[in-house]
Amino acid sequence: MSYETVLVEVKEGVGVITLNRPKVMNALNQTLTRELGEVIDVLENAEEVGCIIITGGDKVFAAGADINEMKDLTFPQLYMANFPYIQRDCWRAIDEARKPIIAAVAGFALGGGCEMVMACDFIIAGETAKFGQPEVTIGTIPGAGGTQRLTKAVGKAKAMEMCLSGRMMDAAEAERSGLVSRIVPVEELAETAFKTARKIASNSRPVVYMVKESVNMAVDASLRDGLAFERRNFASSFAFEDCKEGMTAFAEKRKPDFKHR
């Protein structure tokens, strides 16, 4: 797969996508978001891929949207085009992906970059990572989930302060606040994310899908509804051959041989 703004590699069951506009700190333009969406769709349908990583490399994730491309847009253009930066392409692909998507973040993840990593299933951060929604400082607001996902992740007080002031959150604060799953040295970020993705990809794929669906249900559902959903998925997992194989392998003290069915 060859693209203008992203690099793609598939190995050991993991699809690694690297944003590739280094001269503009991986600023998100329509080409990048379109290509990223296309790549995610390809990996989502690739039988050999069980988990996806999105990264910007060890310097920067994405410093935000490409303002030079956006600055002359009008409301009618955005509205009639169905808000191309917001509702389509990579945002739809990330939201609809059944395979887990890990964001591996070093350096700035600001504006659309922060919204992108928050749309992923979880974030592994390098020590240099900085997160923020600075849109208010250029006269607009977050438009791809920034006010919504940040509030769900870190709570109203921090989200309100960050969105109103444009203040950035460093990796340590992001971990304390629940925005990222863990922090690692930058030089270990790629390998840590890959090992985590490879471990996920080695599990039974339909069961991984169930886990992702169940955790996502907890975000929006009441506890009662979430528990009912979890119980149904738990019972349903016993219909998979992989469930029988996993339990048998555990009893026999061997590694399971999952067939993803």
XYZ file of C-alpha atoms in Angstrom:
261
model
C 0.000 0.000 0.000
C 1.442 3.357 -1.085
C 0.040 6.683 0.084
C 1.090 10.313 0.001
C 0.614 11.229 3.665
C 0.742 7.963 5.633
C 3.112 5.015 5.853
C 1.726 1.504 6.368
C 3.346 -1.686 7.604
C 1.803 -5.023 8.519
C 3.737 -7.534 10.602
C 2.920 -10.269 13.096
C -0.790 -9.557 12.991
C -0.406 -5.796 13.578
C -1.083 -2.958 11.158
C 1.082 0.095 11.885
C 0.017 3.427 10.379
C 2.436 6.360 10.621
C 1.278 9.888 9.808
C 3.793 11.277 7.331
C 3.726 15.054 6.895
C 6.836 15.848 8.949
C 7.455 19.290 7.412
C 4.153 20.543 8.875
C 4.210 18.491 12.105
C 1.731 16.025 10.618
C -0.955 18.692 10.276
C -4.228 17.042 9.296
C -5.382 17.996 5.830
C -8.088 16.393 3.721
C -5.596 14.170 1.912
C -4.269 12.757 5.171
C -7.686 12.172 6.707
C -8.943 10.553 3.505
C -5.910 8.298 3.180
C -5.975 7.380 6.856
C -9.616 6.387 6.542
C -8.841 4.284 3.483
C -5.947 2.512 5.241
C -8.005 1.741 8.333
C -10.729 0.266 6.131
C -8.149 -1.902 4.339
C -6.648 -3.135 7.625
C -10.103 -3.682 9.098
C -10.804 -6.116 6.261
C -7.386 -7.792 6.271
C -7.669 -11.289 7.768
C -4.043 -11.276 8.916
C -4.472 -8.099 11.005
C -5.834 -8.303 14.540
C -4.890 -4.869 15.918
C -3.986 -1.439 14.511
C -1.542 1.230 15.712
C -1.692 4.885 14.672
C 1.423 6.948 15.387
C 3.191 10.059 14.214
C 6.654 8.779 15.052
C 8.936 9.760 17.920
C 8.850 13.563 17.405
C 5.215 14.602 17.024
C 1.832 12.949 16.620
C -0.109 15.766 14.946
C -0.041 19.460 15.822
C -3.645 19.929 14.676
C -5.585 20.609 11.514
C -3.900 22.229 8.525
C -5.058 25.810 9.141
C -3.790 27.052 5.778
C -6.225 24.661 4.133
C -9.099 25.561 6.460
C -8.807 29.309 6.939
C -10.863 30.353 3.901
C -13.669 27.824 4.343
C -17.175 29.145 4.922
C -20.067 27.748 6.913
C -22.088 26.853 3.784
C -19.075 24.979 2.375
C -18.594 22.978 5.564
C -22.279 22.318 6.075
C -23.091 21.300 2.534
C -20.014 19.063 2.336
C -21.149 17.309 5.540
C -18.199 18.755 7.505
C -15.505 16.793 5.649
C -12.868 17.223 8.360
C -15.256 16.071 11.055
C -17.780 13.472 9.968
C -16.052 11.483 7.266
C -12.849 9.724 6.320
C -10.648 8.800 9.293
C -13.193 9.793 11.955
C -15.793 7.408 10.572
C -13.220 4.661 10.046
C -11.858 4.938 13.593
C -15.337 5.099 15.137
C -16.618 2.108 13.188
C -13.545 -0.149 13.413
C -14.168 -3.404 15.252
C -10.457 -4.133 15.541
C -8.749 -2.342 18.452
C -6.842 0.803 17.513
C -3.965 1.989 19.705
C -2.627 5.544 19.510
C 1.126 5.738 20.162
C 1.825 9.382 20.949
C 5.054 11.333 21.263
C 5.262 15.112 21.160
C 2.241 17.265 20.331
C -1.240 15.811 19.886
C -3.201 19.041 19.598
C -6.554 20.037 18.154
C -7.526 17.451 15.571
C -4.509 15.392 16.617
C -5.810 15.177 20.174
C -9.294 14.366 18.883
C -7.847 11.601 16.730
C -5.999 9.871 19.550
C -9.022 10.158 21.842
C -11.119 8.424 19.172
C -8.747 5.456 19.353
C -9.384 2.685 21.866
C -6.508 3.701 24.133
C -3.370 5.801 24.143
C 0.190 4.823 25.015
C 2.178 8.014 25.543
C 5.860 8.767 25.309
C 7.253 11.016 28.025
C 7.281 13.991 25.634
C 3.580 13.751 24.772
C 1.427 16.872 25.134
C -2.330 16.963 24.609
C -4.605 19.935 24.082
C -7.565 21.550 22.359
C -6.290 25.046 21.489
C -9.018 25.902 18.949
C -10.349 28.755 21.078
C -7.063 30.621 20.560
C -7.742 30.849 16.816
C -11.379 31.800 17.134
C -13.198 28.474 16.837
C -14.012 25.379 18.889
C -13.073 21.693 18.669
C -15.102 20.085 15.916
C -14.212 16.377 15.875
C -15.097 15.334 19.399
C -12.721 17.444 21.465
C -15.267 18.889 23.891
C -17.070 15.557 24.148
C -14.364 12.893 24.386
C -12.046 15.013 26.524
C -14.845 15.640 29.028
C -15.658 11.923 29.210
C -11.976 11.090 29.656
C -10.827 13.651 32.230
C -14.006 15.185 33.653
C -15.739 18.530 33.239
C -13.320 20.725 35.206
C -10.148 19.841 33.309
C -11.884 19.659 29.941
C -13.560 23.017 30.460
C -10.287 24.678 31.507
C -8.327 23.196 28.602
C -10.936 24.004 25.952
C -11.517 27.534 27.263
C -7.853 28.434 27.695
C -6.018 26.220 25.222
C -3.756 24.882 27.997
C -1.821 21.749 27.131
C -1.663 18.661 29.340
C 1.639 16.814 29.592
C 1.976 13.036 29.665
C 2.166 12.778 33.455
C -1.024 14.780 33.960
C -2.720 12.870 31.142
C -1.985 9.575 32.853
C -3.164 10.854 36.238
C -6.344 12.141 34.614
C -7.150 8.896 32.826
C -6.547 10.169 29.292
C -3.689 7.738 28.562
C -3.230 4.146 29.643
C 0.492 4.450 30.441
C 3.691 6.401 29.812
C 6.942 4.984 28.462
C 10.271 6.514 27.424
C 10.033 7.851 23.873
C 12.710 5.475 22.651
C 10.538 2.562 23.857
C 7.212 3.875 22.537
C 7.118 2.100 19.177
C 8.196 -1.254 20.614
C 5.831 -1.015 23.580
C 2.874 -0.189 21.357
C 3.803 -2.992 18.973
C 4.172 -5.588 21.737
C 0.811 -4.545 23.167
C -0.861 -4.728 19.759
C 0.750 -8.081 19.011
C -0.562 -9.490 22.303
C -4.070 -8.254 21.479
C -3.815 -9.688 17.955
C -2.833 -13.084 19.363
C -6.135 -13.405 21.215
C -9.358 -14.738 19.726
C -10.586 -12.050 17.350
C -14.336 -12.449 17.958
C -13.719 -12.351 21.707
C -11.585 -9.217 21.301
C -14.479 -7.656 19.414
C -16.800 -8.537 22.286
C -14.445 -7.011 24.846
C -14.213 -3.777 22.856
C -17.985 -3.596 22.433
C -18.540 -4.230 26.135
C -16.080 -1.614 27.360
C -17.486 0.941 24.910
C -20.984 0.185 26.198
C -19.825 1.227 29.677
C -19.043 4.733 28.421
C -22.608 5.608 27.452
C -24.939 3.086 29.090
C -26.232 2.937 32.640
C -24.548 0.394 34.912
C -27.655 -1.796 34.782
C -27.727 -1.815 30.966
C -23.974 -2.278 30.760
C -24.022 -5.279 33.077
C -26.842 -6.866 31.090
C -24.886 -6.332 27.849
C -21.760 -7.827 29.414
C -23.631 -10.897 30.686
C -25.107 -11.543 27.245
C -21.693 -11.257 25.625
C -20.164 -13.530 28.267
C -22.738 -16.217 27.600
C -22.437 -15.732 23.842
C -18.669 -16.257 23.960
C -19.295 -19.912 24.848
C -20.607 -20.402 21.305
C -17.111 -19.778 19.894
C -14.707 -22.629 19.233
C -11.987 -20.348 20.611
C -13.662 -20.303 24.021
C -13.507 -24.094 24.255
C -9.936 -24.080 22.961
C -8.839 -21.390 25.407
C -10.286 -23.132 28.449
C -9.018 -26.537 27.359
C -5.540 -25.108 26.759
C -5.588 -23.526 30.227
C -6.570 -26.841 31.833
C -3.867 -28.643 29.875
C -1.267 -25.960 30.697
C -0.466 -25.145 27.073
C -0.750 -22.154 24.778
C -4.144 -21.895 23.041
C -4.372 -22.225 19.287
C -7.114 -19.755 18.425
C -8.811 -20.068 15.034
C -10.815 -16.833 15.325
C -14.142 -18.602 15.182
